[in-house]
Coordinates of C-alpha atoms in Angstrom, one line a residue:
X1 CA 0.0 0.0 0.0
X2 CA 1.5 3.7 -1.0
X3 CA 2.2 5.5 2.1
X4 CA 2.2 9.0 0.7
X5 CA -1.5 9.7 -0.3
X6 CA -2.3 8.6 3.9
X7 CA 0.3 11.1 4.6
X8 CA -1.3 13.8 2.5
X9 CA -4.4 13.1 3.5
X10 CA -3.7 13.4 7.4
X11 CA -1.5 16.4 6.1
X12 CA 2.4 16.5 6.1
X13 CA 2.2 18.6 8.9
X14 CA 0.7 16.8 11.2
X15 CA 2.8 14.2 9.8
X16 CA 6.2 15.8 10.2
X17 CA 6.6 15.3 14.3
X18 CA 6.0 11.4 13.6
X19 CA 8.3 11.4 10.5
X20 CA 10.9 12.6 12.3
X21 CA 10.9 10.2 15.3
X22 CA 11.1 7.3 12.8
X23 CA 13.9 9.1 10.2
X24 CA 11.2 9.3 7.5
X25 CA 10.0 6.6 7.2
X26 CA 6.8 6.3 5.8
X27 CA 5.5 3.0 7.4
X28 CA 7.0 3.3 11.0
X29 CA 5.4 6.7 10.8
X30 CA 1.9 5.8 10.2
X31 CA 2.6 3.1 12.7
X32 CA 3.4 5.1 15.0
X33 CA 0.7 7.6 14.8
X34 CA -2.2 4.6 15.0
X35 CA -0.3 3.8 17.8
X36 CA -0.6 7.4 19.6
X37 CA -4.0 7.2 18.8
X38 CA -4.7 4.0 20.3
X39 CA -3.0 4.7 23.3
X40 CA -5.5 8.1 23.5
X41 CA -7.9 6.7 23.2
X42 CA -7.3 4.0 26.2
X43 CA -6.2 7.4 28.4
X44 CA -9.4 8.4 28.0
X45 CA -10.8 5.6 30.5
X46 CA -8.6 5.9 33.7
X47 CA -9.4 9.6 33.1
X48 CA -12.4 9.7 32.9
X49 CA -12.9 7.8 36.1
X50 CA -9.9 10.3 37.7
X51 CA -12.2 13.3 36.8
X52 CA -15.5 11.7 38.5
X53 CA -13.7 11.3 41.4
X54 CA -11.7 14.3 42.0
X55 CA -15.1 16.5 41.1
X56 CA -16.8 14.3 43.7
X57 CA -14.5 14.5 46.1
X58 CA -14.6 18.4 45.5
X59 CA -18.2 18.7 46.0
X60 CA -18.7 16.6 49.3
X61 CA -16.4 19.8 50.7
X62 CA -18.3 22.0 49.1
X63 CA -21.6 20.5 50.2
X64 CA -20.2 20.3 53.7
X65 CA -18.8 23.7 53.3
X66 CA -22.2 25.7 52.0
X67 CA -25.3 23.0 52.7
X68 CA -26.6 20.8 49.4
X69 CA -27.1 24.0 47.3
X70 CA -23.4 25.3 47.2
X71 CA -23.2 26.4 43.5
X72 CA -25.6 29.0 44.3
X73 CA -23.7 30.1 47.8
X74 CA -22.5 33.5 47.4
X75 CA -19.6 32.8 50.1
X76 CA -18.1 30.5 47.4
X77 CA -18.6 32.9 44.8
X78 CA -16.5 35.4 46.7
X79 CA -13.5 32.9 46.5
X80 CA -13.5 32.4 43.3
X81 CA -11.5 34.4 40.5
X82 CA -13.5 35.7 37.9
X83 CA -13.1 32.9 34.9
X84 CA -14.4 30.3 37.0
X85 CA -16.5 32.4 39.1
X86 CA -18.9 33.2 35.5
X87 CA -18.0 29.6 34.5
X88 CA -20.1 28.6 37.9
X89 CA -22.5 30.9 37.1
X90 CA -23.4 29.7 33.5
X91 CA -23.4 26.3 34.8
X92 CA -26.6 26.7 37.3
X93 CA -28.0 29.1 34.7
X94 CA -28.4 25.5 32.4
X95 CA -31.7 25.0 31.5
X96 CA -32.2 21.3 33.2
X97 CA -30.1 22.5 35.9
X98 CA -33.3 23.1 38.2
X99 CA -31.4 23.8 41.3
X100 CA -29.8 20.9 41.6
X101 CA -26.4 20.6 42.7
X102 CA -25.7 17.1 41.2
X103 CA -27.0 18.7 37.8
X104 CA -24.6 21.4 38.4
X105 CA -21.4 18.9 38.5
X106 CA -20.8 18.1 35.5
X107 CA -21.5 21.0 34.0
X108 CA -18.2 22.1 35.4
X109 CA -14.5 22.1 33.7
X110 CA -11.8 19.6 35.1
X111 CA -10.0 23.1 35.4
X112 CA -12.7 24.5 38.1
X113 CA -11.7 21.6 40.7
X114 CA -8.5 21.4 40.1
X115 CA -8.7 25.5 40.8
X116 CA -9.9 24.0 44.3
X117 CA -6.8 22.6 45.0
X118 CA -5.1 25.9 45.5
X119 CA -3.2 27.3 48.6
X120 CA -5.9 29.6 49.4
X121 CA -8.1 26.7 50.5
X122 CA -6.5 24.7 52.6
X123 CA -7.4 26.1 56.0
X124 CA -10.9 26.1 54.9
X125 CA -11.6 23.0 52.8
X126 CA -8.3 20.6 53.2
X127 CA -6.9 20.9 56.4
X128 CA -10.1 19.5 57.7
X129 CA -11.0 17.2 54.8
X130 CA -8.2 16.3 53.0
X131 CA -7.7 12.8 54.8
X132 CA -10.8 12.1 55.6
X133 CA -12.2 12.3 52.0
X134 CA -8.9 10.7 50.2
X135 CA -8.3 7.7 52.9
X136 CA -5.9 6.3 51.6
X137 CA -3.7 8.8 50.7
X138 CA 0.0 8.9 52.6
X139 CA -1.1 9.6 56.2
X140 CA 2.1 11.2 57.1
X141 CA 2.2 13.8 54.5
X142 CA 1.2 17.4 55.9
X143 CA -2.0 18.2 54.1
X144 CA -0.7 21.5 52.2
X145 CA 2.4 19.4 50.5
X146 CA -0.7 16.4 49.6
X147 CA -3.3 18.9 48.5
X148 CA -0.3 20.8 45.9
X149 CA 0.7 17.4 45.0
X150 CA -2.8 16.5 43.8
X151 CA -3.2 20.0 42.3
X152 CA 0.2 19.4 39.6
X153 CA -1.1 15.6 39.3
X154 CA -4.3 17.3 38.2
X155 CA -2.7 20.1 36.1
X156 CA -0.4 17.2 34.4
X157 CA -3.5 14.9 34.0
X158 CA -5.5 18.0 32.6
X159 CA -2.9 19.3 29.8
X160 CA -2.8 15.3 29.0
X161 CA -6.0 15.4 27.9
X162 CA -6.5 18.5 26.2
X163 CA -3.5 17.6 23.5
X164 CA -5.6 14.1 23.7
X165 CA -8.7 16.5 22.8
X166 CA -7.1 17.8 20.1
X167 CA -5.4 14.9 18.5
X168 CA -2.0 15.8 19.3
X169 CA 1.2 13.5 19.6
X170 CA 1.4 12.5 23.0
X171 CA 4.0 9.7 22.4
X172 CA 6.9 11.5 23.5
X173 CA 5.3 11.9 27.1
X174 CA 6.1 9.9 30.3
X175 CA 2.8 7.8 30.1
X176 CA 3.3 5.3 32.5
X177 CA 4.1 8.5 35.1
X178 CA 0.7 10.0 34.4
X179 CA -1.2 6.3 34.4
X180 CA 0.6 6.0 37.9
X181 CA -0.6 9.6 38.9
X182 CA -4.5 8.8 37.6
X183 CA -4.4 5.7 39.7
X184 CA -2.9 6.7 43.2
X185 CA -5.4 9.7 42.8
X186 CA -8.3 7.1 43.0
X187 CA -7.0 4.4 44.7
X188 CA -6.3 8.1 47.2
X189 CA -10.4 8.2 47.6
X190 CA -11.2 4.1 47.1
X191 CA -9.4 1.3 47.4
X192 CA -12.3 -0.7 46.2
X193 CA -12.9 1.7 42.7
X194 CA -9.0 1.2 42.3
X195 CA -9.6 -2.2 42.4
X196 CA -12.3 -2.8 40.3
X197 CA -11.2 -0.4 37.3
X198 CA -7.9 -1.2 37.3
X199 CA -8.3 -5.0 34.6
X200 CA -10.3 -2.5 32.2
X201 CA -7.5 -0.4 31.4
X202 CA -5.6 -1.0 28.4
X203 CA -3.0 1.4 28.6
X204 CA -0.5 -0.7 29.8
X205 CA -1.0 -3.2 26.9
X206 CA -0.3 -0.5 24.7
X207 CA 2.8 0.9 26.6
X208 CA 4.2 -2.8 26.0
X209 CA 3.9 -2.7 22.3
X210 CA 4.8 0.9 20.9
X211 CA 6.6 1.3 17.7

């Protein structure tokens, strides 16, 4: 099969980053980029159960913080910086929103709870939280280094999946580092849900075979 029409019709390009990383070759490159798209696509899993659990997490404090109808608590408003304060605000403006909090979750960005995860918090939400709601997480770290750990895991995790998002090359990355990171961040909140999701991934398998 001609290699060069595939390449034109992905674009040489987009092409180039994975024809360099196999000294132009036409095959190995296509190869590899199936490959980066494969293992993408099996991110998308373990992240996906990452993000329901940090935004979970997130919103028992805030429950516990400002009663079941938080989102529309004008204390938390007032802590948050403008971007995420409006992106709150169009999020309980939805239309099948009907002040419900649990409607109101997933209307939010993986950016607006990793923003919880910032210094500015910690007396208020982690300090009396932070172990409680993440169990298993290293008892003897202080909670401010543990909550700044999970809030670069979280910013690593996030710009992961946005070049994920937008088909980028992600080959060159330290995946097994970031599986590693998704996975302590839930086994962190449930031993059990570590348990159980962990056979479904398929990242690993992928890891083991890259061009």
């Amino acid at each position: 099969m001609p290699h060069t029409p595939i390449i034109n019709t992905l674009s040489p390009s987009r092409m180039s980053t994975y024809l360099n990383a196999t000294n132009q070759d036409q095959a190995k490159a296509l190869e590899l980029y199936i490959w980066n798209s494969q293992i993408s696509a099996a991110l998308l899993v373990p992240m996906h159960l990452c993000e329901i659990t940090i935004r979970n997490t997130v919103a028992q404090v805030l429950e516990t913080q400002f009663n079941a109808q938080w989102p529309w608590a004008r204390s938390l408003e007032l802590t948050l910086p403008k971007y995420f304060r409006a992106e709150l605000t169009k999020a309980r403006n939805q239309q099948d929103v009907r002040n419900r909090a649990s409607k109101v979750i997933p209307e939010l960005t993986f950016n607006f709870w990793q923003q919880m995860f910032v210094t500015k918090y910690d007396q208020q939400f982690w300090q009396p939280y932070l172990h409680t709601l993440l169990p298993n997480a290293p008892a003897n770290m202080p909670v401010d280094q543990l909550r700044a750990s999970i809030f670069n895991d979280l910013d690593k995790i996030r710009k992961l999946r946005n070049r994920i998002a937008h088909h980028e090359p992600i080959f060159k990355q330290d995946l097994n580092l970031i599986m590693n990171k998704i996975e302590s961040l839930i086994y962190f909140r449930c031993s059990n849900t570590s348990d159980w999701a962990t056979p479904y991934y398929q990242v690993q398998a992928l890891l083991q075979v890259k061009p």
